[in-house]
Coordinates of C-alpha atoms and ligand atoms in Angstrom, one line a residue:
M1 CA -1.4 2.9 29.4
E2 CA -2.6 -0.2 27.6
R3 CA -0.5 -1.2 24.6
I4 CA -2.2 -1.5 21.2
Y5 CA -0.5 -3.7 18.7
I6 CA -0.4 -2.2 15.2
F7 CA -0.8 -4.8 12.5
D8 CA -0.1 -3.2 9.1
T9 CA -1.8 -4.7 6.1
T10 CA -0.7 -2.1 3.5
L11 CA 1.1 -4.9 1.5
R12 CA -1.8 -7.3 1.6
D13 CA -5.2 -5.6 1.9
G14 CA -3.8 -2.3 0.8
E15 CA -2.2 -3.8 -2.3
Q16 CA -5.7 -5.1 -3.2
S17 CA -6.7 -1.6 -4.1
P18 CA -7.3 -1.5 -7.8
G19 CA -4.1 -0.1 -9.3
A20 CA -2.0 -0.4 -6.2
S21 CA -0.1 -3.5 -7.0
M22 CA 3.6 -3.4 -6.2
S23 CA 6.6 -5.3 -7.5
V24 CA 8.5 -7.7 -5.2
E25 CA 11.3 -5.1 -4.7
Q26 CA 8.8 -2.3 -4.1
K27 CA 7.1 -4.4 -1.4
Y28 CA 10.4 -5.0 0.2
E29 CA 11.2 -1.3 0.2
V30 CA 7.9 -0.5 1.9
A31 CA 8.3 -3.3 4.4
L32 CA 11.7 -1.8 5.5
Q33 CA 10.0 1.5 6.0
L34 CA 7.2 -0.1 8.0
A35 CA 9.8 -1.6 10.2
R36 CA 11.3 1.9 10.7
L37 CA 7.8 3.2 11.4
G38 CA 7.6 0.7 14.3
V39 CA 4.6 -1.5 13.3
D40 CA 4.3 -4.7 15.3
A41 CA 3.3 -6.9 12.4
I42 CA 3.5 -6.7 8.7
E43 CA 1.0 -8.6 6.6
A44 CA 3.3 -9.2 3.6
G45 CA 0.8 -10.8 1.2
F46 CA -1.3 -13.7 0.1
P47 CA 1.3 -16.2 -1.1
V48 CA -0.9 -18.8 -2.9
S49 CA -2.5 -16.1 -5.1
S50 CA 0.5 -15.6 -7.4
P51 CA 4.3 -16.3 -7.6
Q52 CA 4.8 -12.6 -7.2
Q53 CA 2.9 -12.6 -3.9
Y54 CA 4.8 -15.6 -2.8
N55 CA 8.2 -14.1 -3.6
G56 CA 7.3 -10.8 -1.9
C57 CA 6.4 -12.6 1.3
R58 CA 9.5 -14.7 1.1
L59 CA 11.9 -11.8 0.5
I60 CA 10.3 -9.8 3.4
A61 CA 10.4 -12.9 5.7
E62 CA 14.1 -13.4 4.8
R63 CA 15.3 -9.8 5.2
V64 CA 13.0 -7.7 7.4
R65 CA 13.8 -7.9 11.1
G66 CA 11.8 -6.4 13.9
P67 CA 8.1 -6.9 13.2
I68 CA 6.2 -10.2 13.0
I69 CA 5.8 -11.2 9.4
V70 CA 2.3 -12.5 8.5
A71 CA 1.0 -14.3 5.4
L72 CA -2.6 -14.7 4.6
A73 CA -4.3 -18.0 3.7
R74 CA -7.9 -19.1 3.2
A75 CA -8.9 -22.0 5.4
V76 CA -7.7 -24.6 2.8
Q77 CA -4.7 -26.8 2.7
K78 CA -2.9 -25.4 -0.4
D79 CA -3.1 -21.8 0.8
L80 CA -1.8 -22.8 4.2
E81 CA 1.1 -24.8 2.8
S82 CA 2.1 -21.9 0.5
A83 CA 1.8 -19.3 3.3
C84 CA 3.8 -21.4 5.8
E85 CA 6.6 -22.0 3.3
A86 CA 6.7 -18.3 2.3
I87 CA 7.2 -16.9 5.8
A88 CA 9.4 -19.8 7.1
P89 CA 12.6 -17.6 7.2
A90 CA 11.0 -14.9 9.4
E91 CA 12.3 -14.2 12.8
R92 CA 8.7 -14.4 14.1
P93 CA 6.3 -15.8 11.5
R94 CA 2.5 -15.7 11.8
I95 CA -0.2 -17.3 9.7
H96 CA -3.4 -15.4 9.2
T97 CA -6.2 -17.8 8.1
F98 CA -9.8 -16.8 7.4
I99 CA -13.2 -18.1 6.4
A100 CA -16.5 -16.3 6.1
S101 CA -19.0 -16.6 8.9
S102 CA -22.0 -14.5 7.8
P103 CA -25.1 -16.2 6.5
I104 CA -24.8 -14.4 3.2
H105 CA -21.2 -15.4 2.6
M106 CA -21.6 -19.0 3.9
H107 CA -24.6 -19.5 1.7
H108 CA -23.9 -17.6 -1.5
K109 CA -20.1 -17.6 -1.7
L110 CA -19.0 -20.7 0.1
N111 CA -22.1 -22.9 -0.3
K112 CA -21.2 -24.4 3.1
K113 CA -23.2 -25.1 6.3
P114 CA -22.2 -23.4 9.5
E115 CA -20.9 -26.7 10.9
E116 CA -18.7 -27.2 7.9
V117 CA -17.3 -23.7 8.3
I118 CA -16.4 -24.4 11.9
E119 CA -14.8 -27.7 10.9
M120 CA -12.7 -26.1 8.1
A121 CA -11.6 -23.2 10.4
C122 CA -10.5 -25.6 13.2
R123 CA -8.7 -27.9 10.8
S124 CA -6.8 -25.0 9.3
V125 CA -5.8 -23.5 12.6
R126 CA -4.6 -26.9 13.9
Y127 CA -2.5 -27.4 10.7
A128 CA -1.0 -23.9 10.9
R129 CA -0.2 -24.4 14.6
Q130 CA 1.9 -27.5 13.7
R131 CA 4.0 -25.2 11.4
V132 CA 4.2 -21.9 13.2
E133 CA 3.8 -20.7 16.8
E134 CA 1.4 -17.8 16.1
V135 CA -1.9 -18.3 14.3
E136 CA -4.4 -15.5 13.7
F137 CA -8.0 -16.4 12.7
S138 CA -10.5 -14.1 11.0
P139 CA -14.2 -14.8 10.6
E140 CA -14.7 -12.8 7.4
D141 CA -17.7 -10.5 7.3
A142 CA -17.9 -10.9 11.1
T143 CA -20.1 -7.8 11.6
R144 CA -22.9 -9.3 9.5
S145 CA -22.6 -12.7 11.3
E146 CA -25.0 -14.1 13.9
L147 CA -23.4 -13.4 17.3
D148 CA -24.1 -16.8 18.9
F149 CA -22.6 -18.6 15.9
L150 CA -19.6 -16.2 15.8
C151 CA -18.9 -16.7 19.5
R152 CA -19.0 -20.5 19.1
L153 CA -16.7 -20.4 16.1
I154 CA -14.2 -18.2 17.9
E155 CA -14.3 -20.4 21.0
E156 CA -13.5 -23.5 18.9
V157 CA -10.7 -21.9 16.9
I158 CA -9.1 -20.7 20.1
E159 CA -9.4 -24.3 21.4
A160 CA -7.7 -25.4 18.2
G161 CA -4.8 -23.0 18.8
A162 CA -5.5 -19.6 17.4
R163 CA -4.0 -16.9 19.6
I164 CA -5.2 -13.8 17.7
I165 CA -8.8 -13.4 16.8
N166 CA -9.4 -10.7 14.3
I167 CA -12.9 -9.3 13.8
P168 CA -13.2 -7.8 10.3
D169 CA -15.8 -5.4 9.3
T170 CA -15.3 -6.7 5.8
V171 CA -17.8 -4.5 4.0
G172 CA -17.4 -1.4 6.2
Y173 CA -21.0 -1.7 7.5
A174 CA -20.6 -1.1 11.2
V175 CA -21.0 2.2 13.0
P176 CA -18.9 3.0 16.0
E177 CA -21.2 2.5 19.0
E178 CA -22.6 -0.6 17.6
F179 CA -19.2 -2.0 16.7
G180 CA -17.8 -1.2 20.1
A181 CA -20.7 -3.0 21.7
F182 CA -20.2 -6.0 19.3
I183 CA -16.6 -6.3 20.5
G184 CA -17.8 -6.1 24.1
K185 CA -20.3 -8.9 23.5
I186 CA -17.6 -11.1 21.9
M187 CA -15.3 -10.4 24.9
A188 CA -18.2 -11.5 27.2
G189 CA -19.6 -14.3 25.1
V190 CA -16.5 -16.4 24.4
P191 CA -15.5 -18.3 27.5
N192 CA -11.8 -18.8 26.5
I193 CA -11.3 -15.3 25.0
D194 CA -8.6 -14.6 27.6
K195 CA -6.3 -17.0 25.8
A196 CA -6.3 -14.7 22.7
I197 CA -5.7 -11.2 21.6
V198 CA -8.7 -9.6 20.0
S199 CA -8.0 -7.7 16.9
V200 CA -10.1 -5.5 14.5
H201 CA -9.9 -4.8 10.8
C202 CA -12.3 -2.1 9.7
H203 CA -13.0 -1.1 6.1
N204 CA -13.9 2.4 5.3
D205 CA -16.9 2.2 3.0
L206 CA -18.8 4.7 5.2
G207 CA -15.7 6.6 6.2
L208 CA -15.9 5.1 9.7
G209 CA -12.9 2.8 9.7
V210 CA -10.8 4.7 12.2
A211 CA -13.8 5.6 14.4
N212 CA -14.8 1.9 14.5
S213 CA -11.3 0.9 15.4
I214 CA -11.2 3.4 18.3
A215 CA -14.6 2.1 19.5
A216 CA -13.2 -1.4 19.4
I217 CA -10.1 -0.7 21.6
R218 CA -12.4 1.0 24.1
N219 CA -14.2 -2.4 24.4
G220 CA -11.2 -4.7 24.7
A221 CA -9.6 -5.1 21.3
R222 CA -5.8 -4.9 21.6
Q223 CA -4.6 -5.3 18.0
V224 CA -5.7 -3.0 15.2
E225 CA -5.3 -3.7 11.4
L226 CA -4.5 -0.6 9.4
T227 CA -2.9 0.6 6.2
V228 CA -0.7 3.5 5.3
N229 CA -2.9 6.3 3.6
G230 CA -5.9 4.0 4.3
I231 CA -5.5 2.1 1.0
G232 CA -7.3 -1.2 0.6
E233 CA -10.3 -2.9 -1.0
R234 CA -12.9 -0.5 -2.4
A235 CA -12.9 2.6 -0.1
G236 CA -9.9 1.2 1.8
N237 CA -9.0 0.3 5.4
A238 CA -8.7 2.4 8.5
A239 CA -5.7 4.7 8.0
L240 CA -2.7 4.0 10.2
E241 CA -1.7 7.6 10.4
E242 CA -5.1 8.8 11.5
F243 CA -5.6 6.0 14.1
V244 CA -2.2 6.5 15.6
M245 CA -2.4 10.3 15.8
A246 CA -5.9 10.1 17.3
L247 CA -4.4 8.0 20.1
K248 CA -1.5 10.4 20.6
V249 CA -3.5 13.6 20.4
R250 CA -6.4 12.4 22.7
Q251 CA -4.4 10.6 25.4
D252 CA -6.7 12.3 27.8
I253 CA -9.5 10.0 26.9
L254 CA -7.7 7.3 25.1
P255 CA -5.1 5.9 27.5
F256 CA -3.4 3.6 24.9
S257 CA 0.1 3.5 23.6
T258 CA 1.6 2.1 20.4
G259 CA 5.1 1.3 19.3
I260 CA 4.9 3.7 16.3
D261 CA 7.5 6.3 15.8
T262 CA 5.1 9.0 14.6
R263 CA 8.0 11.0 13.1
Q264 CA 8.2 8.3 10.4
I265 CA 4.6 8.8 9.4
Y266 CA 5.1 11.4 6.7
N267 CA 7.9 9.6 4.9
S268 CA 6.0 6.3 5.0
S269 CA 2.9 8.0 3.5
R270 CA 4.9 9.7 0.7
M271 CA 7.0 6.7 -0.1
L272 CA 3.9 4.6 -0.5
A273 CA 2.0 7.2 -2.6
N274 CA 5.0 7.6 -4.9
I275 CA 5.5 3.9 -5.3
I276 CA 1.9 3.1 -6.2
G277 CA 1.2 6.5 -7.9
F278 CA -1.9 7.4 -5.9
P279 CA -1.8 11.1 -5.1
I280 CA -2.6 11.9 -1.5
P281 CA -5.7 14.2 -1.4
R282 CA -4.7 17.7 -0.3
N283 CA -7.1 17.6 2.6
K284 CA -6.3 14.1 3.8
P285 CA -6.0 14.1 7.6
V286 CA -2.4 14.1 9.0
V287 CA -0.5 13.6 5.7
G288 CA -2.4 15.8 3.1
E289 CA -0.6 18.9 1.8
N290 CA -3.2 21.1 3.6
A291 CA -3.3 19.3 6.9
F292 CA -1.1 22.0 8.5
A293 CA -1.8 24.9 6.2
H294 CA -3.8 27.8 7.6
E295 CA -5.5 30.0 5.0
A296 CA -8.0 32.3 6.7
G297 CA -6.4 35.5 8.1
I298 CA -7.9 34.9 11.6
H299 CA -6.4 31.4 11.7
Q300 CA -2.9 32.6 10.5
D301 CA -3.0 35.3 13.1
G302 CA -3.9 32.9 15.8
V303 CA -1.2 30.4 14.8
L304 CA 1.4 33.1 14.8
K305 CA 0.4 34.1 18.3
H306 CA 0.2 30.6 19.6
R307 CA 0.3 27.5 17.4
A308 CA -2.1 25.5 19.6
T309 CA -4.9 28.0 18.7
Y310 CA -5.6 26.1 15.5
E311 CA -3.2 23.1 15.6
I312 CA -3.9 20.0 17.7
M313 CA -0.7 18.4 16.6
T314 CA 2.4 19.8 15.0
P315 CA 4.0 18.9 11.6
E316 CA 7.1 17.9 13.5
D317 CA 5.0 15.2 15.4
V318 CA 4.5 13.4 12.1
G319 CA 7.9 14.1 10.6
R320 CA 7.0 17.0 8.4
D321 CA 9.6 19.4 9.6
A322 CA 12.4 18.3 7.3
G323 CA 11.2 20.8 4.6
T324 CA 10.5 19.8 1.1
L325 CA 13.0 21.9 -0.9
V326 CA 16.0 19.8 -1.2
L327 CA 18.7 19.8 -3.7
G328 CA 20.1 21.5 -6.8
R329 CA 22.7 20.3 -9.2
H330 CA 25.5 21.6 -7.0
S331 CA 24.5 19.4 -4.0
G332 CA 26.8 16.6 -5.1
K333 CA 26.5 12.9 -4.7
H334 CA 27.1 13.0 -1.0
G335 CA 24.2 15.4 -0.5
F336 CA 21.9 13.3 -2.7
L337 CA 22.7 10.1 -0.9
K338 CA 22.3 11.7 2.5
R339 CA 18.9 12.9 1.5
L340 CA 17.9 9.4 0.3
Q341 CA 18.9 8.1 3.7
E342 CA 16.9 10.8 5.5
L343 CA 13.9 9.8 3.4
G344 CA 14.3 6.2 4.4
L345 CA 15.2 5.2 0.8
V346 CA 17.7 2.4 0.6
L347 CA 19.3 1.6 -2.7
A348 CA 21.8 -1.1 -3.7
S349 CA 25.1 0.6 -4.7
E350 CA 24.8 0.0 -8.4
N351 CA 21.3 1.7 -8.3
Q352 CA 22.7 4.6 -6.3
E353 CA 24.9 5.6 -9.2
I354 CA 22.0 5.3 -11.7
A355 CA 19.7 7.3 -9.4
Y356 CA 22.3 10.0 -9.0
Q357 CA 22.8 10.3 -12.8
R358 CA 19.0 10.6 -13.1
F359 CA 19.0 13.3 -10.4
L360 CA 21.7 15.2 -12.3
E361 CA 19.6 15.1 -15.5
L362 CA 16.6 16.3 -13.6
A363 CA 18.6 19.0 -11.8
D364 CA 19.7 20.2 -15.2
R365 CA 16.2 20.6 -16.3
K366 CA 14.7 22.1 -13.2
K367 CA 16.6 24.2 -10.7
E368 CA 15.1 22.8 -7.5
V369 CA 14.7 19.1 -6.8
Y370 CA 12.1 18.3 -4.2
D371 CA 11.7 15.2 -2.0
D372 CA 8.8 14.1 -4.2
D373 CA 11.1 14.2 -7.3
I374 CA 13.5 12.1 -5.4
F375 CA 10.9 9.5 -4.6
I376 CA 10.0 9.3 -8.2
I377 CA 13.7 8.9 -9.3
V378 CA 14.0 6.1 -6.8
R379 CA 10.8 4.5 -7.8
D380 CA 12.0 4.3 -11.3
Q381 CA 15.3 2.7 -10.0
I382 CA 14.0 0.2 -7.5
G383 CA 11.0 -0.1 -9.8
E384 CA 9.7 -3.2 -11.2
Q385 CA 12.8 -4.5 -12.9
L386 CA 10.4 -5.8 -15.6
D387 CA 11.5 -3.7 -18.5
T388 CA 10.8 -6.0 -21.3
Y389 CA 10.7 -2.9 -23.5
T390 CA 12.6 0.3 -23.0
M391 CA 12.4 3.5 -25.1
S392 CA 15.7 4.8 -26.3
Y393 CA 14.5 7.6 -28.4
F394 CA 11.3 9.5 -29.2
N395 CA 10.5 12.5 -31.2
F396 CA 7.2 14.3 -32.0
Y397 CA 5.9 17.0 -34.2
S398 CA 2.7 18.8 -33.5
G399 CA 0.9 22.2 -33.6
N400 CA -2.5 23.6 -34.3
M401 CA -1.8 23.5 -38.1
A402 CA 0.0 20.2 -38.2
V403 CA -0.9 16.5 -38.1
P404 CA 0.6 15.3 -34.9
T405 CA 3.3 12.7 -35.7
A406 CA 5.7 10.7 -33.5
T407 CA 8.6 8.5 -34.0
V408 CA 9.9 6.1 -31.3
R409 CA 12.7 3.5 -30.9
I410 CA 11.9 0.7 -28.6
E411 CA 14.6 -1.8 -27.4
S412 CA 13.9 -5.3 -26.2
G413 CA 17.1 -7.3 -25.3
S414 CA 19.3 -7.1 -28.4
E415 CA 16.4 -6.1 -30.7
S416 CA 15.4 -2.6 -31.7
F417 CA 12.2 -1.4 -33.3
E418 CA 11.6 2.0 -34.8
E419 CA 8.3 3.2 -36.0
A420 CA 6.4 6.4 -36.8
A421 CA 2.6 7.1 -36.5
T422 CA 0.2 10.0 -36.5
G423 CA -2.6 10.6 -34.0
D424 CA -5.2 13.0 -32.7
G425 CA -2.6 14.7 -30.6
P426 CA 1.1 14.2 -29.7
V427 CA 0.2 11.7 -26.9
D428 CA -2.0 9.7 -29.2
A429 CA 0.7 9.7 -31.9
V430 CA 3.4 8.5 -29.5
F431 CA 1.1 5.7 -28.2
N432 CA 0.3 4.7 -31.8
A433 CA 4.0 4.6 -32.7
I434 CA 4.7 2.4 -29.7
D435 CA 1.8 0.1 -30.7
R436 CA 3.3 -0.3 -34.1
A437 CA 6.9 -0.8 -32.9
I438 CA 5.8 -3.6 -30.5
G439 CA 3.0 -5.0 -32.8
L440 CA 0.3 -4.6 -30.1
S441 CA -3.2 -3.3 -30.0
T442 CA -4.5 -1.8 -26.7
K443 CA -7.4 0.2 -25.5
L444 CA -6.7 3.3 -23.5
L445 CA -9.2 3.5 -20.6
E446 CA -7.8 6.3 -18.4
Y447 CA -5.1 8.9 -18.7
T448 CA -4.2 11.4 -16.0
V449 CA -1.3 13.8 -15.5
H450 CA -0.4 15.7 -12.5
A451 CA 2.5 17.9 -11.4
V452 CA 4.6 16.3 -8.7
T453 CA 5.9 19.5 -7.2
P454 CA 5.1 23.2 -7.6
G455 CA 6.5 25.4 -10.4
R456 CA 6.4 25.4 -14.2
E457 CA 9.4 23.1 -14.5
A458 CA 7.8 20.4 -12.3
L459 CA 8.0 16.7 -13.1
G460 CA 4.7 15.7 -14.7
E461 CA 3.6 12.2 -13.6
V462 CA 1.3 10.4 -16.0
S463 CA -0.8 7.4 -15.1
V464 CA -2.6 5.3 -17.7
T465 CA -4.9 2.4 -17.6
V466 CA -4.9 0.3 -20.7
E467 CA -6.8 -2.9 -21.7
I468 CA -4.8 -5.6 -23.4
D469 CA -6.4 -8.8 -24.3
G470 CA -9.3 -8.1 -22.0
R471 CA -7.1 -7.4 -18.9
R472 CA -6.4 -4.0 -17.4
F473 CA -3.0 -2.7 -16.6
I474 CA -1.9 0.5 -15.0
G475 CA 1.3 2.2 -15.9
R476 CA 3.1 5.3 -14.6
G477 CA 5.9 7.5 -15.9
A478 CA 7.4 10.8 -15.0
S479 CA 9.4 13.5 -16.8
T480 CA 9.6 17.2 -17.0
D481 CA 8.3 16.6 -20.6
I482 CA 4.7 15.3 -20.4
I483 CA 4.9 13.6 -23.8
E484 CA 7.9 11.6 -22.6
A485 CA 6.1 10.9 -19.3
S486 CA 3.1 9.6 -21.3
A487 CA 5.3 7.3 -23.4
R488 CA 7.0 6.0 -20.3
S489 CA 3.7 5.3 -18.5
Y490 CA 2.3 3.6 -21.6
L491 CA 5.4 1.3 -21.9
N492 CA 5.2 0.6 -18.1
A493 CA 1.7 -0.7 -18.5
I494 CA 2.8 -2.8 -21.5
N495 CA 5.7 -4.2 -19.5
R496 CA 3.4 -5.0 -16.6
C497 CA 1.2 -6.9 -19.0
K498 CA 4.2 -8.9 -20.2
A499 CA 5.3 -9.6 -16.6
A500 CA 1.8 -10.8 -15.7
A501 CA 1.8 -13.1 -18.7
K502 CA 4.9 -14.8 -17.2
D503 CA 3.2 -15.0 -13.8
S504 CA 0.6 -17.7 -13.4
G505 CA -2.4 -15.8 -12.0
G506 CA -4.6 -16.5 -9.0
G507 CA -7.4 -14.6 -7.2
T508 CA -7.1 -12.6 -4.1
P509 CA -9.7 -12.8 -1.4
Ligands
LIG1 O1 -11.8 -7.5 5.1 C1 -11.6 -8.7 5.4 O2 -12.4 -9.4 5.8 C2 -10.2 -9.2 5.2 C3 -9.9 -10.6 5.8 C4 -9.1 -11.4 4.9 C5 -9.3 -10.3 7.2 O3 -9.4 -8.6 4.6
LIG2 ZN1 -10.0 -6.5 4.5

């Protein structure tokens, strides 16, 4: 079987999904899980774009062992310098540099002639090769580029030292047969292509990311760029779990292997969803709640008689056999820590104790603590460590005959602010009280609440999007009390705004 290299870009392209940004610690946590999952390469970020991106790449390069650690850079000197520096401590560092090659991008975005683009690409690859052994090059918007020009560009960057050539379908425009043929033409049209590994990076705007990636490997590509849960720019990237399971299930016609431990898929998916707060759609292939649920009587009957009647893969294949009901308050610290370990959640010892105390509080409020609850407890612990403001107390009064009123106490360092306010409802009243305490004015753009687990006593997770000084921030918070969850999520958004103000910004590609 031919080996396919799995290049994970959850922490770079995935993190570019609106609302999916992660703290440095959270990225590190996900990177450790990606290493357990068995990916070949982790694209850790785009270092020049912000100090947080730089620090995330650096931490992952310093501490994560196993996969190649990749940093992204535009084909410009300052990006390359920052990327090279950020990943220098990695066991096996790789620079991924890119420049657009389609007429529409070269003309309207870059305002560069094709010859200038070739020149910039080669210069960047040569520079990166002086600093690291492995250099990957991407002609951005490759699928809308002119084939002859693209082949010439690829030939020259290979000559300059690129050893991985990634063909991105940047805008998710390709369809499978066409994309497969396109890869075939590149394999045939670039004389020195045998010196490089051909990679693909398929966006999912038409829902064809995985299908296009499969078409590509059937035509010679040997690296595929993917994200957990398919997160990424706009409609996202090809989903890692779908691509990998397609190869495993259809080995009869897809004779390819990967280094992925498929039993780590479910944990990886849930860990990410809980960290970024994006719920996984119930019907999402492989990892959705319903992916292995059989509703119709005929189906249930069939599965009971023989699972293969309606199941092409088993929950165990993707690590879903562990069961979701976990612990109660009598499980003890040992049981709690053991479960953390099974879920791939690693906490520093001081955080273990805090997480355990939070678990006990939760177990007091609800009888059964599920894995998803544990993910949220841990997310709060390994969370952003950016708590400029914390809420030490809140109280509200509401009812259909009362004016909703809330009081909050907000702490910031040694200072403490207490305020009360009214509102249209208890959530509005709490938000107004927080605004007063902090002396802030925000616009609430989005508010959602969902139950993390089944049952009336479930944790409610609130996600808010607020606009502060013209910028948008997403915040999340969870509690068995949804007013408390709302207040936590609102403060989380405000804390993110404060953290961003400390960060000098920068654009992502
Ligand atoms: O979609 C894209 O073109 C990218 C490149 C930076 C590879 O993400
Ligand atoms: Zn992309």
